mmCIF file of N, CA and C in Angstrom:
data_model
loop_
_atom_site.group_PDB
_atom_site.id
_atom_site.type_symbol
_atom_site.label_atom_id
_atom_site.label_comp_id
_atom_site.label_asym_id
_atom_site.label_seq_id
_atom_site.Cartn_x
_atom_site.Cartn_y
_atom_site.Cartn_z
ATOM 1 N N UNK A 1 87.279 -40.700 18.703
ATOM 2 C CA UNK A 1 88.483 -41.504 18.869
ATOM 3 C C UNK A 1 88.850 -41.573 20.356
ATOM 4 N N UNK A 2 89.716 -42.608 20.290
ATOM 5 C CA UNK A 2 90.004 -43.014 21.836
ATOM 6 C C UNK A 2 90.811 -41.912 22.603
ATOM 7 N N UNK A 3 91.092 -40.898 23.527
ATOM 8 C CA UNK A 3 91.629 -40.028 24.160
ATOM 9 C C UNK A 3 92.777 -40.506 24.551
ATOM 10 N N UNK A 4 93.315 -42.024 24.866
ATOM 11 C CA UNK A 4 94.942 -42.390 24.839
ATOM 12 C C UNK A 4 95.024 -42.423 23.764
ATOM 13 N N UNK A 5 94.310 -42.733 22.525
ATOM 14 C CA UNK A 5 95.028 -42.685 21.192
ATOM 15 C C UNK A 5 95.294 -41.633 20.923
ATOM 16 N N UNK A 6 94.529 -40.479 21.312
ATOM 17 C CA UNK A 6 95.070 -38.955 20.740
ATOM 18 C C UNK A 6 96.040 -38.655 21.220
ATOM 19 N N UNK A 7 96.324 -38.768 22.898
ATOM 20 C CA UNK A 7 97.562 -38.466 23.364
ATOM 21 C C UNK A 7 98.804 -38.986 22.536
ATOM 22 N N UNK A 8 98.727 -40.629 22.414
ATOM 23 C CA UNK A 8 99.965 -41.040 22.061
ATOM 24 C C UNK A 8 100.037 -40.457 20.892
ATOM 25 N N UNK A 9 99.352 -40.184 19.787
ATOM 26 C CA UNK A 9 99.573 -39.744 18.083
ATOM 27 C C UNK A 9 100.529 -38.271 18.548
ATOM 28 N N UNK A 10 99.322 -37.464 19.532
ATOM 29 C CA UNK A 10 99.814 -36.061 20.318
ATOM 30 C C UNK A 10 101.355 -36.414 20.104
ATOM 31 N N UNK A 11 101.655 -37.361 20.954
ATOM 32 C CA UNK A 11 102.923 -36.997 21.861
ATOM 33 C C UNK A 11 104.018 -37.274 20.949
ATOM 34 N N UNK A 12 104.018 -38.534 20.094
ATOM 35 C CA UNK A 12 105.055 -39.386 19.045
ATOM 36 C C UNK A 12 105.042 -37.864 18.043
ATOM 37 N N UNK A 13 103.909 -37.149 17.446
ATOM 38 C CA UNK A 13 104.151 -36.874 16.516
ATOM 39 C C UNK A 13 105.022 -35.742 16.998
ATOM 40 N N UNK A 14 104.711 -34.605 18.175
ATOM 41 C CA UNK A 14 106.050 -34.004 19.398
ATOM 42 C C UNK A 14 106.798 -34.119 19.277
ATOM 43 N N UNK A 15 107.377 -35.668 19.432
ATOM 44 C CA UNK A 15 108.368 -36.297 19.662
ATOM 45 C C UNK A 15 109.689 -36.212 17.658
ATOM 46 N N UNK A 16 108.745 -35.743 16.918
ATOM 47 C CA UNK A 16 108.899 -36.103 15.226
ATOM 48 C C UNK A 16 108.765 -37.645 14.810
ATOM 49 N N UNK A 17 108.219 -38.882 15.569
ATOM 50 C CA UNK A 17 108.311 -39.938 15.082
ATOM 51 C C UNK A 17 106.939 -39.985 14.391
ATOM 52 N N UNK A 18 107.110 -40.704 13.252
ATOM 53 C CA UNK A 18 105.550 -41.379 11.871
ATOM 54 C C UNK A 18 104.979 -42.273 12.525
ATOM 55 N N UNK A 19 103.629 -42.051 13.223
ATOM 56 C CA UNK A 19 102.920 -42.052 13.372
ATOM 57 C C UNK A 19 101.921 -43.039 12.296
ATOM 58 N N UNK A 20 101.728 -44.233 12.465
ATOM 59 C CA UNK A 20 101.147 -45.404 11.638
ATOM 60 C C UNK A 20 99.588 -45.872 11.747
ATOM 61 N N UNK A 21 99.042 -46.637 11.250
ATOM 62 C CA UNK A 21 97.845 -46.960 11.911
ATOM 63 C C UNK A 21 98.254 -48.443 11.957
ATOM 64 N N UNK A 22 97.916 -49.242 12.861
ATOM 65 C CA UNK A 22 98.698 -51.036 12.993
ATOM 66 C C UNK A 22 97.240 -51.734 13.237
ATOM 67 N N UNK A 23 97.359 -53.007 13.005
ATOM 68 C CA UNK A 23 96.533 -54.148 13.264
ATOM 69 C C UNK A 23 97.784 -55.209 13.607
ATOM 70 N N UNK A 24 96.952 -54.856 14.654
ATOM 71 C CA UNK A 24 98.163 -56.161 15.849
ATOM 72 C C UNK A 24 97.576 -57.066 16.589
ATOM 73 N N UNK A 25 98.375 -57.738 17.357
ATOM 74 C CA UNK A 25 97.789 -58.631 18.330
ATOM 75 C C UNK A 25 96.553 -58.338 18.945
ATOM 76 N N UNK A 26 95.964 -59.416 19.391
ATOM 77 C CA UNK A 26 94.313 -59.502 20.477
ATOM 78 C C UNK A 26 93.292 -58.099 19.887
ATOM 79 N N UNK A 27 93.105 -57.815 18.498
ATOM 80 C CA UNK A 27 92.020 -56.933 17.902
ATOM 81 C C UNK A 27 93.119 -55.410 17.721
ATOM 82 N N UNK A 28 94.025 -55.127 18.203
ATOM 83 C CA UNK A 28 94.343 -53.538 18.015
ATOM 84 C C UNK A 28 94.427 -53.249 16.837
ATOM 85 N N UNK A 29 93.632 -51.926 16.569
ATOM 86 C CA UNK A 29 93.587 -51.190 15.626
ATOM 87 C C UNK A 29 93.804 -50.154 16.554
ATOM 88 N N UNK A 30 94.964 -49.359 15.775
ATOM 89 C CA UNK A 30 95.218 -47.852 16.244
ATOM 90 C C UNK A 30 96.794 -47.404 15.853
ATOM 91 N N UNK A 31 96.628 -46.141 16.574
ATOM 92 C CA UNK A 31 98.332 -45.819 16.336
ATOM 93 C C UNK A 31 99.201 -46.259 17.053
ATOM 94 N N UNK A 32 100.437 -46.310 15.838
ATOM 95 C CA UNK A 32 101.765 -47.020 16.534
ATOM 96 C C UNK A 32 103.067 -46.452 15.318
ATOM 97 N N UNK A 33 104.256 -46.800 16.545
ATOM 98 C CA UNK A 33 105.158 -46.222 16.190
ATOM 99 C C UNK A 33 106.327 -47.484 15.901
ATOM 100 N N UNK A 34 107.302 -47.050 14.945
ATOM 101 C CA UNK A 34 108.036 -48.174 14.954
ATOM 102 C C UNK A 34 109.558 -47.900 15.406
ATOM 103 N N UNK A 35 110.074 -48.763 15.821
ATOM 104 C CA UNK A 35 111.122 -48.468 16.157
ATOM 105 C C UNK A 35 112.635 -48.546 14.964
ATOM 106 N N UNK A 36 113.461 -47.798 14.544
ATOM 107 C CA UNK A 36 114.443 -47.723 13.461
ATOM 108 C C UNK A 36 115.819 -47.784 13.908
ATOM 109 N N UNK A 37 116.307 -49.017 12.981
ATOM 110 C CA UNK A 37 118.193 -49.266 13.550
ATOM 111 C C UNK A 37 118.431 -48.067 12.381
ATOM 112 N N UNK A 38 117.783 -47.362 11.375
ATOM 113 C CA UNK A 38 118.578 -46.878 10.427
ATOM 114 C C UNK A 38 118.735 -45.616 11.030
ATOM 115 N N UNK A 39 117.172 -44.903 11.696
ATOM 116 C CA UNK A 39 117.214 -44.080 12.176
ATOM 117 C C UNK A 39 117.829 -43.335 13.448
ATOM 118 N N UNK A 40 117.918 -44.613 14.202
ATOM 119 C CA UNK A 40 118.891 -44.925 15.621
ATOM 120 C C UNK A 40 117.470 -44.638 16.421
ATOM 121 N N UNK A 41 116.069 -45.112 16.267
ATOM 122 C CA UNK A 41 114.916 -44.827 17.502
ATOM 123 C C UNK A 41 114.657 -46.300 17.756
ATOM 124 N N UNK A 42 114.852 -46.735 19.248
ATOM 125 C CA UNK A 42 114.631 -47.492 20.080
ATOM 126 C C UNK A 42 113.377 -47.651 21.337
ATOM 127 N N UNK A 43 113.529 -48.887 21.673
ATOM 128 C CA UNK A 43 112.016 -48.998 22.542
ATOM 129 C C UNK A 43 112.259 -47.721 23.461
ATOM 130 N N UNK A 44 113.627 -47.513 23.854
ATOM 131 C CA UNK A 44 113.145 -46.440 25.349
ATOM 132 C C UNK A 44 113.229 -45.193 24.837
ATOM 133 N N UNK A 45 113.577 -44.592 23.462
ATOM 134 C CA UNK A 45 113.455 -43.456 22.997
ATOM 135 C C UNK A 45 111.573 -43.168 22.990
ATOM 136 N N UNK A 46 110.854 -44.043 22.211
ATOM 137 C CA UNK A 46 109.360 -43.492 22.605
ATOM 138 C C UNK A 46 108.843 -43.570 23.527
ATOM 139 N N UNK A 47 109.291 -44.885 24.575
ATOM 140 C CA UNK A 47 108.641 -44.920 25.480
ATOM 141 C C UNK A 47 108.762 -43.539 26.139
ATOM 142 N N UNK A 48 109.763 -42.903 26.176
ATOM 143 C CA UNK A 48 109.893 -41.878 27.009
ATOM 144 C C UNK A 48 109.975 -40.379 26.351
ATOM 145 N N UNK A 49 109.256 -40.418 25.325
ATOM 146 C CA UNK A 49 108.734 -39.883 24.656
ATOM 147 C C UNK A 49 106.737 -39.132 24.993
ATOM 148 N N UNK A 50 106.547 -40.394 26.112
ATOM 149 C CA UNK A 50 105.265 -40.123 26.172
ATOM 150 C C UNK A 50 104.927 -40.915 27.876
ATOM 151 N N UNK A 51 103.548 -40.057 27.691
ATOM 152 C CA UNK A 51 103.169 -41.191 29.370
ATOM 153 C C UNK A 51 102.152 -41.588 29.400
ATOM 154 N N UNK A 52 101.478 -42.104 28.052
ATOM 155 C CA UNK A 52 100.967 -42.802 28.225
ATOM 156 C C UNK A 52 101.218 -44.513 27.793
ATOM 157 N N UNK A 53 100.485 -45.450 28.778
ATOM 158 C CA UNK A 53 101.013 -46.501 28.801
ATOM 159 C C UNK A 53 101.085 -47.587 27.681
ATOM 160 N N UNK A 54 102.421 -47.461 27.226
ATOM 161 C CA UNK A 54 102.448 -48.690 25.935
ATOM 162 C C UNK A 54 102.661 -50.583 25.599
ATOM 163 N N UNK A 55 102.269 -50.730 24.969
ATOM 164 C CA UNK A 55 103.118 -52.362 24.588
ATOM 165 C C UNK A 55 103.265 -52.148 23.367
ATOM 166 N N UNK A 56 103.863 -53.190 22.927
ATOM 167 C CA UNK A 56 104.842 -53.609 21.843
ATOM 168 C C UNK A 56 104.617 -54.863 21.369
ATOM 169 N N UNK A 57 105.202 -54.956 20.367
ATOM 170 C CA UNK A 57 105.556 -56.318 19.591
ATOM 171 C C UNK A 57 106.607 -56.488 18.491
ATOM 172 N N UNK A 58 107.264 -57.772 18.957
ATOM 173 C CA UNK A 58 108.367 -57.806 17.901
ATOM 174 C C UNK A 58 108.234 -58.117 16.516
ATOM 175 N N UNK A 59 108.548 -56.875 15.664
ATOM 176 C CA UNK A 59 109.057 -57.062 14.307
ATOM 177 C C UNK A 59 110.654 -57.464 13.483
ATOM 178 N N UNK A 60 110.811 -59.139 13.677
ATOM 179 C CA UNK A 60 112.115 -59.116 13.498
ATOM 180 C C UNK A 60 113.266 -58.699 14.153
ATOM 181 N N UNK A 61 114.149 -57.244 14.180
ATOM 182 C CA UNK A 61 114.683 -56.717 14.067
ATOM 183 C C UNK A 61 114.654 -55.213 15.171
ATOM 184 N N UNK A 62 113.054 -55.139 14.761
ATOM 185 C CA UNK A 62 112.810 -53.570 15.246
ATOM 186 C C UNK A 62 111.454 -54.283 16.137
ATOM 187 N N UNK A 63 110.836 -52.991 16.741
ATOM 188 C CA UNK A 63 109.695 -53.474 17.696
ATOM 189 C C UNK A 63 108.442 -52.395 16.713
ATOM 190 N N UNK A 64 107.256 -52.549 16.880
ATOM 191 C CA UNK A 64 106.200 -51.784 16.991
ATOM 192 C C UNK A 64 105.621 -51.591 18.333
ATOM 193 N N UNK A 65 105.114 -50.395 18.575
ATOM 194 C CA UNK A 65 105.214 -49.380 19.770
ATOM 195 C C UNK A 65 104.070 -48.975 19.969
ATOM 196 N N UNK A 66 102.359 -49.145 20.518
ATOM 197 C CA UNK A 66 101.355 -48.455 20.672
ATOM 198 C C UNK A 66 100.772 -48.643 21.938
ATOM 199 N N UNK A 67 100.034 -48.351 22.347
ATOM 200 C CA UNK A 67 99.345 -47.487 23.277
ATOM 201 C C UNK A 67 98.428 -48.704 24.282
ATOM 202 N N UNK A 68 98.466 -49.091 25.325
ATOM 203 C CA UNK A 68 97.711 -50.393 26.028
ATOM 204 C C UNK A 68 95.978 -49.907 26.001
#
């Protein structure tokens, strides 16, 4: 597996956020995190959660959160 993917799974799951597997934009397959109004977790809560470098994409409401 990819060594930023381990970090980010590493770091989110650290962090206590669920940890997903996504199929997203331009081919990604991997882990990602989502962001929760119920839970109160936002884009800059994971981002800074971790260092390695992420993008996103909007779901509606909330964002999905993985690893560039």
């Amino acid at each position: 597996m990819n060594k930023i993917y381990e970090q980010f799974r590493k770091d989110m799951e650290k962090a206590g956020y669920e940890v997903t597997e996504y199929r997203g934009r331009n081919f990604y397959v991997g882990p990602a995190v989502s962001t929760s109004r119920k839970d109160d977790i936002d884009l800059q809560d994971i981002m800074s959660a971790t260092k390695v470098n992420v993008q996103w994409d909007n779901l509606g409401l909330d964002y999905i959160v993985y690893p560039k």
